[in-house]
Short mmCIF file of N, CA and C in Angstrom, two decimals:
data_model
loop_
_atom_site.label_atom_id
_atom_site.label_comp_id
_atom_site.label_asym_id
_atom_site.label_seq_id
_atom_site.Cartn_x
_atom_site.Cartn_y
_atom_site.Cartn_z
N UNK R 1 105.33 36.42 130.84
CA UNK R 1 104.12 36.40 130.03
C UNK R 1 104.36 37.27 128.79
N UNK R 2 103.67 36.72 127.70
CA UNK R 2 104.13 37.19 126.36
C UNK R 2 103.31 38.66 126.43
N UNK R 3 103.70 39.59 125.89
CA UNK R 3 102.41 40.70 125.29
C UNK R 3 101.08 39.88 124.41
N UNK R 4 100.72 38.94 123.57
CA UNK R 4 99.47 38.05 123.08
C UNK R 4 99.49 37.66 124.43
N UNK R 5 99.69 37.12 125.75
CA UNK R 5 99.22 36.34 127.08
C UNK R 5 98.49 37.23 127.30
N UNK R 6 99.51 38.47 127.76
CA UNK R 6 98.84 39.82 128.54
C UNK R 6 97.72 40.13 127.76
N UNK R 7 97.47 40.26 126.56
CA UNK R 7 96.61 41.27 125.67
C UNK R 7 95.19 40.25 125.86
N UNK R 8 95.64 38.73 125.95
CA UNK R 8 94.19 38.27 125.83
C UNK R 8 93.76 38.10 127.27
N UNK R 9 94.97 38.20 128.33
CA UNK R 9 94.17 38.50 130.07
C UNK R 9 93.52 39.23 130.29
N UNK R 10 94.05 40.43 129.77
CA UNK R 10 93.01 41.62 130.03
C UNK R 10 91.48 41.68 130.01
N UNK R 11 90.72 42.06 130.75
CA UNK R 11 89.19 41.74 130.57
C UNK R 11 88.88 42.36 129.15
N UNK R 12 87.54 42.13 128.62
CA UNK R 12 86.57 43.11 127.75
C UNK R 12 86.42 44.07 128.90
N UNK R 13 85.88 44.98 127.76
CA UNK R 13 85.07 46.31 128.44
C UNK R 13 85.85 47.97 128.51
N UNK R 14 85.86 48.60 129.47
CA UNK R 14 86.74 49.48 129.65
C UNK R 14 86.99 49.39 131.62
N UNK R 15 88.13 49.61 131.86
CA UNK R 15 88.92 49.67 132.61
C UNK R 15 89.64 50.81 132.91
N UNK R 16 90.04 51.37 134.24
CA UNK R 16 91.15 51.92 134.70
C UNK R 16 92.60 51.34 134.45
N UNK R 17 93.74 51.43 133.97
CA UNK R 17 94.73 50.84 134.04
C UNK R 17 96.07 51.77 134.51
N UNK R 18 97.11 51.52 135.15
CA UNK R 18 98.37 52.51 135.26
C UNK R 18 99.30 51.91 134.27
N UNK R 19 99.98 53.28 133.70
CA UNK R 19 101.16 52.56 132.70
C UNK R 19 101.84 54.03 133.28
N UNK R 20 103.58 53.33 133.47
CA UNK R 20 104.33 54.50 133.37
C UNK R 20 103.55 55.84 134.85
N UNK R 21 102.86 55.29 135.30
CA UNK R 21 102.87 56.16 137.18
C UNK R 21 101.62 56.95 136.79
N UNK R 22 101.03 56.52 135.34
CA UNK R 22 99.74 57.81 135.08
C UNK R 22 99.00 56.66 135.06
N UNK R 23 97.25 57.30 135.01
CA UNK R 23 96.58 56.44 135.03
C UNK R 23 95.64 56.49 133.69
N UNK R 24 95.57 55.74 133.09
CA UNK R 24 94.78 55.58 131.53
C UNK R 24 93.56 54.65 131.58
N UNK R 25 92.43 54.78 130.88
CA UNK R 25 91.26 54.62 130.22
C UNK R 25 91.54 53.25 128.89
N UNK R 26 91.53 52.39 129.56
CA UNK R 26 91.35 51.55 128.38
C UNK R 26 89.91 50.42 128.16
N UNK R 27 89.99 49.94 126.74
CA UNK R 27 88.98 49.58 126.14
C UNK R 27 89.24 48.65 125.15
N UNK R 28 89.05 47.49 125.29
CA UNK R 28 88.99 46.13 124.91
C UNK R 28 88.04 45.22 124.66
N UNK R 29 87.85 44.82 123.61
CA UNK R 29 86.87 44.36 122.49
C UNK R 29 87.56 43.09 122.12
N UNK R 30 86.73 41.83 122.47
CA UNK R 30 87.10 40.76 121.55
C UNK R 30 86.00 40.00 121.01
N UNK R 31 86.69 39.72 119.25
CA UNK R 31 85.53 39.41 118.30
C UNK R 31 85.76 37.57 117.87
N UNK R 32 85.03 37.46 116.85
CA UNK R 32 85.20 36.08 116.37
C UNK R 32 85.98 35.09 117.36
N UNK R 33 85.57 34.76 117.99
CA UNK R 33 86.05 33.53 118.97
C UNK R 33 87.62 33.82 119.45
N UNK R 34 87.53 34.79 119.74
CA UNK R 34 89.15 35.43 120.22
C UNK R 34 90.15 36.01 119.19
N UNK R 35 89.55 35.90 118.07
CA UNK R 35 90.56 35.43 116.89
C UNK R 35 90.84 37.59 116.48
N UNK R 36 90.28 38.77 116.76
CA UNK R 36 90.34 39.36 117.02
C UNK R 36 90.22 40.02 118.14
N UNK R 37 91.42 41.04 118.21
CA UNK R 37 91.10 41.91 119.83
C UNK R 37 91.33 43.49 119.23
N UNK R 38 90.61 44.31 119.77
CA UNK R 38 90.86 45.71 119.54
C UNK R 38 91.43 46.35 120.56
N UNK R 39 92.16 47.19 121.16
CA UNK R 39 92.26 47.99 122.31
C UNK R 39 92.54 49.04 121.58
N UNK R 40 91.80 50.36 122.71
CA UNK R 40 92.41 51.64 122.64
C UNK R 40 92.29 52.21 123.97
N UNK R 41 93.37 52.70 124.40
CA UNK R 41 93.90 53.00 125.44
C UNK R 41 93.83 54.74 125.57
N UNK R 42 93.43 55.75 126.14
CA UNK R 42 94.28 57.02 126.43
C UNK R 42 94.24 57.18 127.99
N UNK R 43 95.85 57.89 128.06
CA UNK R 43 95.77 58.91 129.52
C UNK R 43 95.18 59.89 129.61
N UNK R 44 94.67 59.76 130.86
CA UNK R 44 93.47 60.10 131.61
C UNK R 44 94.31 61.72 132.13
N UNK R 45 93.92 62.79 131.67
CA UNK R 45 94.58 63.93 132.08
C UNK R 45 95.59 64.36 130.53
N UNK R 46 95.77 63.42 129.95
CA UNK R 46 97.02 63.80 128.70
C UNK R 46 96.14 63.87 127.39
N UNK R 47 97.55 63.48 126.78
CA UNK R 47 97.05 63.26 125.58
C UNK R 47 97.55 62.53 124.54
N UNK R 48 98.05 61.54 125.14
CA UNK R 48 98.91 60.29 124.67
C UNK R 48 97.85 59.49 124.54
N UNK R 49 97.85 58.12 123.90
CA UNK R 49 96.78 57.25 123.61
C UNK R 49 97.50 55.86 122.72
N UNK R 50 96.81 54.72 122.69
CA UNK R 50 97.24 53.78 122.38
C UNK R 50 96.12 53.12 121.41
N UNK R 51 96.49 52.70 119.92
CA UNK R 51 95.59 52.04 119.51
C UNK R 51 95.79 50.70 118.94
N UNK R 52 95.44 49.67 118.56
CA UNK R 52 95.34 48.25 118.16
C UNK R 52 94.34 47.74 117.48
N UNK R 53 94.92 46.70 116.59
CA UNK R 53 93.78 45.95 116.20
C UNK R 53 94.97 44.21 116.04
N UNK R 54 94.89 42.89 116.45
CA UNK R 54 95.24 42.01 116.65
C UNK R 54 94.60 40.98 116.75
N UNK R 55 95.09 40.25 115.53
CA UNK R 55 94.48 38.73 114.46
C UNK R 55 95.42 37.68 114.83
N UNK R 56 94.70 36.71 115.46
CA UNK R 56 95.46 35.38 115.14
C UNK R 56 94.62 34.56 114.12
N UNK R 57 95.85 34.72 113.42
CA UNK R 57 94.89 33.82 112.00
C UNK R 57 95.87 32.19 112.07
N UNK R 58 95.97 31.36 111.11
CA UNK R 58 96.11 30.67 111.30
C UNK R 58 97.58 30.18 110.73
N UNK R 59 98.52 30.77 110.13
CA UNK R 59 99.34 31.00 110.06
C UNK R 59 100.75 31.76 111.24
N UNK R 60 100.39 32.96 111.23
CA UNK R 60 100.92 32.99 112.75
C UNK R 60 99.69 34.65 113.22
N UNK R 61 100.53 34.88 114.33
CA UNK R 61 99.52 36.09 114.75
C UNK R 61 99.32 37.30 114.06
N UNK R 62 99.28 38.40 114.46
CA UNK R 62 99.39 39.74 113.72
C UNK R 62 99.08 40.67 114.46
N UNK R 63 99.65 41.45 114.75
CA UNK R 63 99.60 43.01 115.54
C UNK R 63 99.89 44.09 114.35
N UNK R 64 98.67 44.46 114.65
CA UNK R 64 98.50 45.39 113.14
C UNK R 64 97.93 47.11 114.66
N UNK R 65 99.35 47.81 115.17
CA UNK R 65 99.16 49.02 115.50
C UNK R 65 98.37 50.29 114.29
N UNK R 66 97.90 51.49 114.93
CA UNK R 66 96.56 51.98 114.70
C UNK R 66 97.51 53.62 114.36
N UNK R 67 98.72 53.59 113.40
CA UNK R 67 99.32 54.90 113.28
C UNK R 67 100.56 55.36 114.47
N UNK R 68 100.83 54.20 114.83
CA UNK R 68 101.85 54.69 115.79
C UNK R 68 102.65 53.42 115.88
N UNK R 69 104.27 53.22 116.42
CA UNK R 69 104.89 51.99 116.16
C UNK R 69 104.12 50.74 117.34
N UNK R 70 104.46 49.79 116.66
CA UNK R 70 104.61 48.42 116.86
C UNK R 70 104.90 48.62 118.39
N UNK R 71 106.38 48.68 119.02
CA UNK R 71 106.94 49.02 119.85
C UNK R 71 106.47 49.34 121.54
N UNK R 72 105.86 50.57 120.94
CA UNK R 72 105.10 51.40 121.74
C UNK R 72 103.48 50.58 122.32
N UNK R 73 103.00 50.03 121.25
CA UNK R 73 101.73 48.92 121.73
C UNK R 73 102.55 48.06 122.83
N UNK R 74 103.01 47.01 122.22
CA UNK R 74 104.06 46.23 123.28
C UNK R 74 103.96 46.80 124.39
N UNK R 75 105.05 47.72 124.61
CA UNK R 75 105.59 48.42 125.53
C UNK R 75 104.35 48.62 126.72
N UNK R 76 103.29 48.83 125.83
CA UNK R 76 102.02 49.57 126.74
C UNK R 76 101.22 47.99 127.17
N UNK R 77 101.32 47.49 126.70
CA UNK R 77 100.17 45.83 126.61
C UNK R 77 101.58 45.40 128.10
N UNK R 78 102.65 45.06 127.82
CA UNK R 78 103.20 44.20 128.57
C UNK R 78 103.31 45.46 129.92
N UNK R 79 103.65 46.73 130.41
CA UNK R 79 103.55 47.22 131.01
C UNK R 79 102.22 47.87 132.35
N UNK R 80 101.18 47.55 131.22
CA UNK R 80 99.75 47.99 132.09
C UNK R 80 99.27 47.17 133.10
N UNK R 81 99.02 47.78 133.88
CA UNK R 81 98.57 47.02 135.24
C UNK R 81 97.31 47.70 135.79
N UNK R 82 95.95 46.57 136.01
CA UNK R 82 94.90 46.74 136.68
C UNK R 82 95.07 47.57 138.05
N UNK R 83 94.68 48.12 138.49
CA UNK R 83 94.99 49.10 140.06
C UNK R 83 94.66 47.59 140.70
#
């Protein structure tokens, strides 16, 4: 499953999620008929955190990360798992 599969499985709302054996606070927002998604993610006890904003326009998609790499979103979208 792609990271866009994972990112649009994920429910709305906020959630418990584990990434990496900790457990994080995330929060997912989707607007205009899917065509935007927001997430922001932090660990729960830390102080690490994850932010997003992601457009499929009609050309191709867009992952536009929130001050931190590209990479690291990925990493966190394809890695997180519902308890």
């Amino acid at each position: 499953m792609s990271y866009r599969e994972k990112l649009r499985a994920f429910p709305d709302g906020a959630q418990e999620v584990l990434y990496e054996g900790k457990r994080w606070l995330m929060r997912k927002e989707t607007h205009l008929d899917g065509r935007l998604i927001k997430l922001y993610a932090e660990e729960l006890g830390g102080n690490d955190f994850v932010s997003l904003n992601y457009y499929e326009t009609a050309s191709a998609p867009l992952l536009k990360p929130c001050e931190m790499p590209a990479e690291k979103v990925i990493a966190f979208i394809e890695r997180a798992t519902l308890p």
